[in-house]
Amino acid sequence: MDLLLLFPPLTEATLFPYLSLPCLAGHVRRFGYSAHQVDLSIELLHRLLDGPALAQEARALDEARDLPAWYRAAVADAALQHLGEVRDFVLTKKPAPRLGPVRAVRLARQAAQLALRESPLSRVWDDYDSLDQEVLRLSRSQVGSLDFATRNLHGLLTEALDESAPRAIGISVAFFSQLAPALLIAQWVRLRHPGIPLCLGGQQVMLWHEELAALTSVRTAVDALCVTAGEEPLERWLAHLAGKAPSSDVPGMRWLSPEGVKGPGRLPALRFKDVGAPDYDGLKVRSYLNDTVVLSMVSCVGCYWGRCVFCSYGNRSLGRGAYQQASPAQLADHVCRIVESTGIDFVTVVDENTNLRLLARAMRLVRESGLRVRFNTRNRMEPILLDPAFCKELAELGCEGMAVGYEGVTQRLLDKLDKGVRAADFQTVLDNLAAADIRVNLSVMGGLLDETDEEAEDSLRFLERNRDKFAIDAFELMVAEPGTLLVADPQRFGVVLDTSDAFADNRELNYLGGRVGRRHTVVGGPGRPDALKRLKYGMRRISATAAGPGAAAARPPARPSALHPHPWIRCAPARLAPQGPDGGTFLLADPVREQVYSLPTSHVTRGAAPDGPLTATSARGRSLLGKLAAADAGVVCDAPLPSVRPSR
């Protein structure tokens, strides 16, 4: 095999294959090279759905001394009970008759996280020095001494190396949380196959290549850092390794050696119009943590706006010729090739900011070809969405959802961030998308420069008024990422950058810390603790309102007299239940929805059997059971149901 492409753990990119590997594999294959691509992130999650490991964790169900330990055991116990169904659905999309697709995916995700809880693979790093030292320590450790997750990663890497016997290896690092595992993989490769050339690339390498080139774990295991888009550099690198091109003809690579770092001989010349469709061959496209099967694609390189001061990806597009987009015909051809080669007719367009007019023209061509394709987009609240007819046309062409960034409704701040949108348009845009039945998923950003309490409150109230028109993808504080206008000219935005090497991240809010950058303060603005407190307050407010699109219309809530908990619900030992204002309580845990409910024994009683029903003894009890039913914690019943399946 000419090239082994690896996508390391850990990331939240588990809904569908991340696009870097299919794009790179497709490009080098079109030039006649063989490529084997392995998504180690999703493969590792599959391995962590392990019966013996879950059984060991579940042993603490009866003996746990505190609620967190008991809850982890409850997750393991529920996952173990449904493990066959969970694995069948996740790995093959075989129907999940008891759990259903959404619950099966959620339970799989929670079960996998148990094995990662104390693994160094999931550590959030404070600085590069600690990351570097831990990678070196782990690489020198005996495999048998490593934790369960890290041992499994080593096993997956060994299998990939043995299966492909590659002439070269490329590792794509899209998220900062992948960086330490990627360097550990590089060290393991160097120990096992010291002569195989190895390259690191991806978004994080583009952002941090100066710092990475100084790390011992990089200098001792990595031959090159790709600091541009990787298609042409990888193809030319393979040509160089085959003796068909000089190293000076390999663009975008920083070469590492004991003598130092040598810059790339030239910049890539490949244009996006000459890039083919992504090639998913070899990836387990139907085995991702999603209740449906989705693939991704892009319509451009960069962002046609590119000026949001906090966006490293977009800011790279400001140079002349940096932004490139497909023609409608090229984009339509890519969509058709993906559908025809995989049989999957649902695509997510993962541009940083999709040109919706371009996409609509392409999808018209797809429809004219006879294909009906569903799709999602990522974009701003664009002025074109003020046109209800355009929103309706997008929906008719197959658009089901949009991922949108939300930085509030204060025009002063939107202008300071150079977001390029008008807050006055937001209401109409949301109304039009709701009328077209296009789902909106918001990523809400806080810590916006010198935002005042009053401005934050206005932005929060806008969300509360429109809570039935969107779902939430994430909450995050703004991070000063390298490569952004914010870091290049902090004084312009009233920002003072920390001079230390310590990282800034969103560890309190996002999986594995989310975005990583430099610590900063804002002149005249709130400090990070206050900004975090403000954002968490907003999170609670939004969570307390309606549950997003599809929430039940205004109607009286159910007030059942009895409710039979689902088989995955667990009841905590009495010793862990706190005293409530009305006396004793008991606790129910729902591992699927990651919730623990406290019920007063003076209003709700439990059946004697472990899987017995909950019975209301008062009007308040019926109200509480109604809330549990609305939260999908059980099935309403008029009388106690017979025991069907043991459940602790």
XYZ file of C-alpha atoms in Angstrom:
648
model
C 0.000 0.000 0.000
C 1.383 3.407 -0.961
C -0.312 5.411 1.797
C -2.015 4.739 5.126
C -4.256 7.625 6.190
C -5.251 7.805 9.862
C -7.816 9.932 11.684
C -6.905 9.671 15.380
C -9.147 9.796 18.434
C -10.714 11.566 20.234
C -13.239 13.888 18.628
C -16.919 14.711 18.557
C -16.811 13.943 14.818
C -18.627 10.664 15.350
C -21.887 11.412 13.502
C -20.340 10.765 10.080
C -16.831 10.351 8.651
C -14.725 13.484 8.923
C -14.044 14.724 5.404
C -10.248 14.974 5.438
C -9.498 11.286 4.834
C -11.992 10.766 1.953
C -10.725 13.920 0.217
C -7.061 12.953 0.590
C -7.640 9.312 -0.340
C -9.706 10.271 -3.367
C -7.054 12.660 -4.651
C -4.054 10.329 -4.416
C -6.099 7.421 -5.823
C -6.959 9.502 -8.883
C -3.207 9.840 -9.460
C -2.779 6.074 -9.388
C -1.595 5.587 -5.801
C -3.152 3.073 -3.420
C -4.466 4.417 -0.120
C -5.961 2.746 2.941
C -7.970 5.030 5.246
C -8.845 4.242 8.864
C -10.945 6.363 11.213
C -9.337 5.309 14.486
C -11.680 7.588 16.422
C -14.863 5.688 15.529
C -13.068 2.322 15.480
C -11.936 2.910 19.059
C -15.477 3.737 20.181
C -16.620 0.437 18.676
C -13.964 -1.416 20.690
C -15.027 0.325 23.896
C -18.528 -1.184 23.644
C -17.080 -4.159 25.472
C -19.086 -6.540 27.660
C -16.378 -7.480 30.209
C -15.308 -3.848 30.653
C -18.905 -2.740 31.207
C -19.519 -5.626 33.611
C -16.535 -4.566 35.695
C -17.842 -0.991 35.879
C -21.373 -2.198 36.715
C -20.178 -4.107 39.794
C -20.268 -0.864 41.761
C -24.035 -0.531 41.301
C -24.873 -1.792 44.794
C -21.708 -0.777 46.667
C -20.988 2.711 45.290
C -20.283 5.203 48.061
C -21.345 8.328 46.213
C -23.800 9.318 43.518
C -21.279 9.907 40.677
C -19.765 6.434 41.144
C -23.212 4.866 41.296
C -24.353 6.742 38.192
C -21.382 5.452 36.203
C -22.240 1.938 37.321
C -25.868 2.521 36.305
C -24.771 3.571 32.814
C -22.611 0.454 32.526
C -25.396 -1.799 33.820
C -27.964 -0.387 31.391
C -25.524 -0.560 28.475
C -24.600 -4.129 29.361
C -28.264 -5.152 29.469
C -28.824 -3.747 25.961
C -25.323 -4.275 24.562
C -26.282 -6.633 21.749
C -28.933 -4.281 20.432
C -26.665 -1.235 20.838
C -23.751 -2.830 18.992
C -25.974 -4.189 16.222
C -27.459 -0.785 15.545
C -24.240 1.229 15.792
C -22.105 -1.133 13.723
C -24.607 -2.295 11.092
C -27.726 -0.124 11.556
C -29.710 -3.265 12.275
C -33.066 -2.181 13.801
C -33.122 -1.538 17.553
C -36.662 -2.663 18.460
C -36.505 -2.032 22.219
C -34.361 1.085 22.367
C -34.979 2.663 18.992
C -32.221 4.358 16.956
C -31.819 7.574 18.971
C -31.643 5.845 22.350
C -29.265 3.173 21.028
C -26.825 5.835 19.843
C -27.064 7.810 23.069
C -26.474 4.760 25.229
C -23.526 3.720 23.063
C -21.970 7.147 23.475
C -22.368 7.070 27.260
C -20.971 3.550 27.520
C -17.888 4.407 25.469
C -17.213 7.470 27.594
C -16.932 5.293 30.709
C -13.749 3.677 29.399
C -12.332 7.063 28.449
C -13.068 8.856 31.718
C -9.597 8.423 33.227
C -7.689 7.628 30.051
C -4.861 9.961 28.995
C -6.477 9.891 25.561
C -9.230 12.141 26.935
C -7.033 14.452 28.988
C -7.478 18.199 28.514
C -4.038 19.802 28.371
C -2.818 22.961 30.087
C 0.206 23.577 27.857
C 2.438 21.957 25.266
C 5.123 20.924 27.721
C 2.789 18.671 29.728
C 1.345 17.223 26.513
C 4.798 16.497 25.109
C 6.049 14.821 28.285
C 2.971 12.609 28.630
C 3.158 11.452 25.008
C 6.789 10.442 25.504
C 5.967 8.642 28.773
C 3.108 6.685 27.226
C 5.131 5.732 24.159
C 7.839 4.228 26.375
C 5.369 2.286 28.551
C 4.677 -1.412 28.141
C 1.417 -1.863 26.251
C 0.056 -4.137 28.972
C 0.449 -1.370 31.556
C -1.712 1.087 29.611
C -5.373 1.759 30.355
C -8.103 -0.135 28.493
C -8.765 2.572 25.889
C -5.106 3.255 25.104
C -4.378 -0.480 24.787
C -7.209 -0.776 22.307
C -5.872 2.151 20.300
C -2.484 0.441 20.120
C -4.198 -2.732 18.913
C -6.138 -0.880 16.215
C -2.973 0.809 14.973
C -1.148 -2.515 14.841
C -3.984 -4.029 12.805
C -3.981 -1.095 10.372
C -0.219 -1.317 9.884
C -0.287 -5.078 9.380
C -3.221 -4.929 6.969
C -1.849 -2.136 4.781
C 1.966 -2.508 5.026
C 2.225 1.141 3.958
C 5.064 2.900 2.206
C 4.085 6.183 3.912
C 1.679 7.351 6.622
C -0.383 10.520 6.900
C -2.191 11.513 10.105
C -4.973 14.113 9.910
C -5.364 16.259 13.045
C -8.539 18.298 12.666
C -9.289 18.906 16.372
C -6.967 19.824 19.208
C -8.244 16.863 21.236
C -6.630 14.582 18.622
C -3.167 16.068 18.988
C -1.750 14.012 21.868
C -3.185 10.713 20.523
C -1.794 11.578 17.068
C 1.695 12.122 18.482
C 1.428 8.910 20.493
C 0.488 7.051 17.299
C 3.484 8.612 15.545
C 5.779 7.449 18.351
C 4.371 3.914 18.196
C 4.840 3.841 14.408
C 8.440 4.981 14.769
C 9.143 2.250 17.348
C 7.561 -0.472 15.203
C 8.607 0.738 11.728
C 11.456 3.246 12.093
C 11.898 3.646 8.349
C 8.345 4.555 7.285
C 7.998 8.264 6.371
C 5.272 9.929 8.432
C 3.503 13.237 7.911
C 1.151 15.196 10.172
C -1.434 17.542 8.676
C -4.852 19.069 9.233
C -6.325 22.197 10.759
C -4.418 21.971 14.049
C -1.085 21.545 12.276
C -1.837 24.634 10.190
C -2.545 26.610 13.367
C 0.231 25.314 15.615
C 3.064 24.102 13.353
C 5.639 26.476 14.884
C 4.976 25.127 18.376
C 4.715 21.524 17.192
C 8.069 21.633 15.415
C 9.732 22.352 18.764
C 8.273 19.324 20.605
C 10.474 16.303 21.269
C 7.579 13.941 20.542
C 7.265 15.512 17.096
C 10.947 15.873 16.239
C 11.650 12.224 17.082
C 8.755 10.660 15.164
C 7.454 12.971 12.433
C 9.188 13.604 9.110
C 7.031 16.460 7.866
C 4.292 18.865 8.918
C 1.817 19.779 6.191
C 0.826 23.410 6.753
C -1.593 23.777 3.822
C -4.456 21.783 2.330
C -3.101 18.266 1.954
C -4.228 16.913 -1.425
C -1.384 18.159 -3.626
C 1.328 17.867 -0.926
C 0.484 14.195 -0.301
C 0.374 13.314 -3.990
C 3.701 15.040 -4.656
C 5.189 13.475 -1.503
C 4.290 10.018 -2.773
C 5.825 10.901 -6.137
C 9.000 12.007 -4.350
C 9.154 8.795 -2.304
C 8.782 6.822 -5.541
C 11.726 8.708 -7.041
C 9.534 10.565 -9.545
C 9.909 14.089 -8.146
C 12.465 16.074 -6.123
C 11.600 17.132 -2.582
C 11.543 20.743 -3.791
C 8.440 19.858 -5.826
C 6.498 18.877 -2.698
C 4.435 21.927 -1.669
C 3.162 22.837 1.766
C 5.522 20.603 3.778
C 7.824 21.670 6.605
C 10.551 19.032 6.756
C 11.863 18.008 10.188
C 15.309 16.582 10.833
C 17.942 16.556 13.591
C 19.549 19.492 11.802
C 16.433 21.656 12.043
C 13.277 22.597 10.168
C 13.216 23.269 6.433
C 10.334 25.178 4.904
C 8.300 24.093 1.875
C 9.812 24.548 -1.549
C 6.614 26.104 -2.905
C 2.939 26.672 -2.216
C 0.282 24.317 -3.599
C -0.919 25.138 -7.097
C -3.956 22.843 -7.101
C -7.256 24.693 -7.552
C -10.513 23.552 -5.987
C -12.129 23.289 -9.430
C -9.628 20.510 -10.171
C -10.369 18.516 -6.996
C -12.584 15.472 -7.380
C -15.316 14.093 -5.142
C -14.418 12.559 -1.775
C -13.794 8.811 -1.890
C -15.276 6.931 1.082
C -14.125 3.477 -0.024
C -12.653 1.614 2.954
C -14.428 3.595 5.675
C -17.247 2.058 7.709
C -19.687 4.741 6.650
C -22.720 3.029 8.226
C -21.118 2.524 11.637
C -21.089 6.027 13.096
C -22.863 7.233 16.221
C -25.892 8.567 14.420
C -29.488 7.427 14.250
C -29.300 7.860 10.480
C -26.525 7.477 7.890
C -24.947 10.714 6.657
C -21.905 11.652 4.585
C -20.257 15.043 4.203
C -18.854 17.230 1.451
C -17.762 20.828 0.844
C -18.690 23.336 -1.832
C -15.615 25.503 -1.380
C -12.217 26.011 0.229
C -12.269 28.738 2.853
C -15.108 31.136 3.593
C -16.450 33.691 1.131
C -16.934 36.174 3.995
C -13.834 35.248 5.976
C -13.778 38.342 8.202
C -15.199 37.159 11.560
C -12.307 38.129 13.823
C -12.435 34.946 15.943
C -12.433 32.424 13.056
C -9.029 31.021 12.112
C -10.409 29.045 9.175
C -12.231 32.001 7.682
C -9.380 34.456 8.236
C -7.093 32.272 6.097
C -9.440 33.065 3.211
C -8.623 36.773 3.173
C -5.510 36.423 1.024
C -5.885 36.895 -2.709
C -7.101 33.659 -4.305
C -7.420 31.851 -0.971
C -11.184 31.426 -1.244
C -12.223 29.048 -4.018
C -15.632 27.543 -4.694
C -17.009 24.852 -6.940
C -19.181 25.578 -9.920
C -22.794 24.408 -9.610
C -22.056 21.622 -12.100
C -18.960 20.445 -10.194
C -20.817 20.473 -6.901
C -23.764 18.586 -8.387
C -21.354 16.030 -9.841
C -19.758 15.493 -6.407
C -23.165 14.952 -4.814
C -24.162 12.436 -7.483
C -20.862 10.552 -7.206
C -21.205 10.255 -3.424
C -24.755 8.933 -3.693
C -23.954 6.531 -6.529
C -20.792 5.129 -4.893
C -22.226 4.645 -1.400
C -25.996 4.390 -1.774
C -26.338 7.101 0.893
C -28.637 9.979 -0.080
C -28.134 12.301 2.906
C -25.193 14.730 2.836
C -24.045 17.457 5.191
C -22.315 20.381 3.504
C -19.637 21.183 6.066
C -18.361 24.481 4.682
C -17.509 27.046 7.314
C -20.136 29.241 5.642
C -22.061 27.735 2.733
C -22.900 29.908 -0.259
C -26.600 29.080 -0.254
C -27.296 30.461 -3.732
C -24.546 28.257 -5.167
C -25.817 25.226 -3.280
C -29.387 25.779 -4.443
C -28.244 25.937 -8.078
C -26.267 22.708 -7.634
C -29.136 20.889 -5.954
C -31.456 21.878 -8.793
C -29.045 20.112 -11.151
C -29.001 17.073 -8.849
C -32.803 16.983 -8.884
C -32.838 17.318 -12.678
C -30.532 14.277 -12.882
C -33.229 12.198 -11.217
C -31.714 11.968 -7.718
C -33.521 13.111 -4.593
C -30.984 14.017 -1.922
C -31.469 15.320 1.598
C -28.902 17.769 2.920
C -27.856 20.000 5.813
C -25.787 23.184 5.671
C -23.579 25.405 7.834
C -24.074 29.137 7.338
C -24.781 32.527 8.855
C -28.263 34.054 9.050
C -27.763 35.278 5.506
C -29.821 38.094 3.933
C -31.072 35.679 1.267
C -32.938 33.832 4.025
C -35.150 36.912 4.389
C -36.863 35.641 1.241
C -39.482 33.065 2.282
C -39.682 31.744 -1.285
C -35.953 30.930 -1.261
C -36.279 29.135 2.097
C -39.202 27.155 0.733
C -37.209 26.259 -2.392
C -34.267 25.048 -0.269
C -36.643 22.793 1.643
C -38.189 21.470 -1.574
C -34.683 20.707 -2.878
C -34.037 18.583 0.222
C -32.623 20.944 2.865
C -33.534 19.613 6.302
C -31.286 21.579 8.644
C -28.858 24.449 9.125
C -26.076 24.827 11.680
C -25.757 28.510 12.547
C -23.466 30.473 14.851
C -25.190 32.868 17.262
C -23.229 35.764 18.731
C -26.222 37.639 20.079
C -28.413 40.462 18.796
C -26.237 43.456 19.694
C -25.340 45.109 16.401
C -22.461 46.978 18.042
C -20.789 43.670 18.893
C -21.643 41.987 15.598
C -19.961 44.885 13.802
C -16.944 44.787 16.119
C -16.607 41.053 15.428
C -17.095 41.821 11.696
C -19.743 39.120 11.501
C -21.353 40.653 8.425
C -24.979 40.105 9.463
C -27.803 42.329 10.761
C -29.408 41.450 14.072
C -32.607 43.055 12.817
C -32.883 40.217 10.268
C -32.665 37.334 12.726
C -36.345 37.131 13.637
C -37.507 37.038 10.039
C -34.858 34.458 9.136
C -35.906 32.134 11.966
C -39.573 32.593 11.086
C -38.938 31.811 7.415
C -36.885 28.705 8.173
C -39.500 27.459 10.637
C -42.242 28.011 8.052
C -40.195 26.006 5.529
C -39.663 23.240 8.117
C -35.873 23.639 8.020
C -34.384 22.746 11.393
C -31.944 25.281 12.906
C -29.155 24.198 15.263
C -27.432 27.075 17.038
C -23.910 27.253 18.433
C -24.127 30.015 21.031
C -20.968 32.014 21.727
C -20.401 34.053 24.889
C -17.472 36.063 26.224
C -17.851 38.476 23.313
C -15.281 41.206 23.910
C -16.809 43.978 26.074
C -20.401 42.715 26.000
C -22.417 44.233 28.844
C -24.886 42.460 31.108
C -27.733 44.308 29.390
C -26.566 43.238 25.932
C -26.185 39.634 27.047
C -29.690 39.724 28.527
C -31.185 41.045 25.274
C -29.515 38.236 23.330
C -30.769 35.655 25.811
C -34.326 36.969 25.676
C -34.279 36.679 21.891
C -33.451 32.993 22.270
C -36.181 32.493 24.872
C -38.788 34.108 22.620
C -37.832 31.795 19.769
C -37.100 28.598 21.678
C -39.490 26.570 19.545
C -37.571 27.475 16.370
C -34.129 26.007 17.092
C -32.133 23.348 18.911
C -28.770 23.892 20.598
C -25.564 22.354 19.266
C -23.168 23.943 21.755
C -22.417 26.812 24.096
C -18.872 28.176 24.075
C -16.800 31.157 25.139
C -14.863 32.983 22.447
C -11.283 31.692 22.201
C -8.342 33.630 20.748
C -7.121 31.004 18.283
C -3.801 31.408 16.477
C -4.201 32.580 12.918
C -7.138 34.880 13.693
C -7.429 38.627 13.218
C -8.088 38.760 16.945
C -4.611 37.411 17.727
C -2.901 39.289 14.896
C -4.113 42.691 16.144
C -5.521 42.309 19.667
C -5.243 46.002 20.517
C -7.723 46.838 17.766
C -10.373 44.837 19.618
C -9.479 45.914 23.145
C -7.867 42.555 23.893
C -4.695 41.840 25.865
C -3.091 38.459 25.142
C -1.509 36.457 27.939
C 2.249 36.090 27.482
C 2.387 32.627 29.068
C 2.310 29.319 27.209
C -0.889 28.226 28.974
C -3.836 27.209 26.810
C -7.278 28.760 26.789
C -10.167 26.415 26.043
C -13.766 25.589 26.882
C -13.213 22.616 29.171
C -16.167 23.594 31.380
C -18.530 23.619 28.398
C -17.301 21.487 25.498
C -16.170 17.916 24.978
C -12.410 17.646 25.630
C -12.102 21.419 25.874
C -13.347 22.383 22.420
C -11.356 25.096 20.655
C -7.897 25.883 22.043
C -6.061 29.186 21.827
C -4.273 31.835 23.861
C -5.569 33.245 27.118
C -6.760 36.822 26.915
C -8.472 39.595 28.812
C -10.703 42.357 27.484
C -10.147 45.963 28.481
C -13.373 47.129 30.100
C -14.985 43.731 29.647
C -15.826 40.894 32.030
C -13.112 38.484 33.121
C -13.356 34.859 32.099
C -14.966 33.666 35.377
C -17.737 36.247 35.013
C -18.202 35.514 31.308
C -18.439 31.795 32.067
C -20.927 32.406 34.868
C -23.044 34.546 32.554
C -23.034 31.909 29.806
C -23.903 29.075 32.185
C -26.787 31.155 33.494
C -27.997 31.515 29.922
C -27.672 27.765 29.391
C -29.939 27.120 32.384
C -32.472 29.663 31.147
C -32.616 28.128 27.683
C -32.814 24.581 29.063
C -35.747 25.566 31.261
C -37.820 26.773 28.306
C -39.498 24.761 25.555
C -37.572 21.824 24.174
C -36.934 23.165 20.676
C -38.549 22.369 17.320
C -41.205 19.714 17.446
C -42.022 20.417 21.101
C -45.591 19.697 21.969
C -48.010 22.493 21.224
C -49.670 24.189 24.161
C -51.787 21.491 25.738
C -52.340 20.295 29.287
C -49.511 17.996 30.415
C -50.333 14.390 31.243
C -51.067 13.717 34.915
C -50.947 9.914 35.113
C -51.547 7.933 38.263
C -48.843 5.393 37.374
C -45.792 5.172 35.168
C -43.707 2.159 34.228
C -40.017 3.189 33.894
C -38.183 2.085 30.775
C -35.893 -0.946 31.235
C -32.763 1.231 31.122
C -33.891 3.406 34.046
C -32.111 2.663 37.334
C -33.083 3.496 40.924
C -30.307 4.566 43.290
C -29.843 2.932 46.708
C -31.763 4.698 49.454
C -28.535 5.723 51.201
C -27.648 7.999 48.270
C -30.982 9.820 48.140
C -31.047 13.255 49.811
C -33.726 14.503 52.163
C -36.195 16.760 50.376
C -38.312 19.601 51.797
C -41.210 17.157 52.229
C -39.146 14.348 53.720
C -37.545 11.350 52.020
C -36.810 11.015 48.312
C -35.626 8.387 45.885
C -33.467 8.901 42.796
C -34.017 7.625 39.266
C -31.229 7.725 36.691
C -31.771 7.798 32.942
C -28.444 6.880 31.278
C -29.884 7.541 27.831
C -30.737 11.177 28.520
C -28.021 11.700 31.140
C -30.493 12.776 33.807
C -31.063 11.994 37.471
C -34.536 12.681 38.873
C -35.373 13.158 42.560
C -38.896 12.081 43.565
C -40.461 12.698 47.012
C -41.693 9.511 48.673
C -44.636 11.445 50.109
C -46.017 11.946 46.589
C -44.662 9.029 44.516
C -44.102 5.418 45.578
C -42.172 2.589 43.939
C -43.444 -0.917 43.408
C -41.886 -3.695 45.466
C -40.407 -5.404 42.399
C -37.150 -3.949 41.044
C -38.887 -3.111 37.763
C -42.212 -2.173 39.331
C -44.226 0.913 38.391
C -44.165 4.329 40.010
C -47.494 5.298 41.561
C -48.679 8.823 42.363
C -50.283 9.329 45.778
C -51.196 13.001 45.302
C -51.896 15.654 42.697
C -48.259 16.719 42.870
C -47.219 13.108 42.344
C -49.326 12.889 39.180
C -47.704 16.094 37.953
C -44.229 14.659 38.579
C -45.072 11.440 36.740
C -46.360 13.543 33.860
C -43.017 15.322 33.682
C -41.181 11.988 33.690
C -43.389 10.752 30.856
C -42.682 13.939 28.887
C -38.946 13.339 29.464
C -39.278 9.816 28.014
C -38.418 8.133 31.306
C -41.246 5.620 31.082
C -44.647 4.567 29.794
C -47.886 5.815 31.337
C -50.064 3.030 32.727
C -53.375 3.021 34.569
C -52.444 0.034 36.697
C -49.187 -1.689 37.632
C -47.804 -3.645 34.679
C -46.460 -7.174 35.044
C -42.730 -7.610 35.315
C -41.196 -8.040 31.850
C -37.470 -7.784 32.341
C -35.298 -7.418 35.423
C -34.005 -3.899 35.877
C -32.091 -2.527 38.809
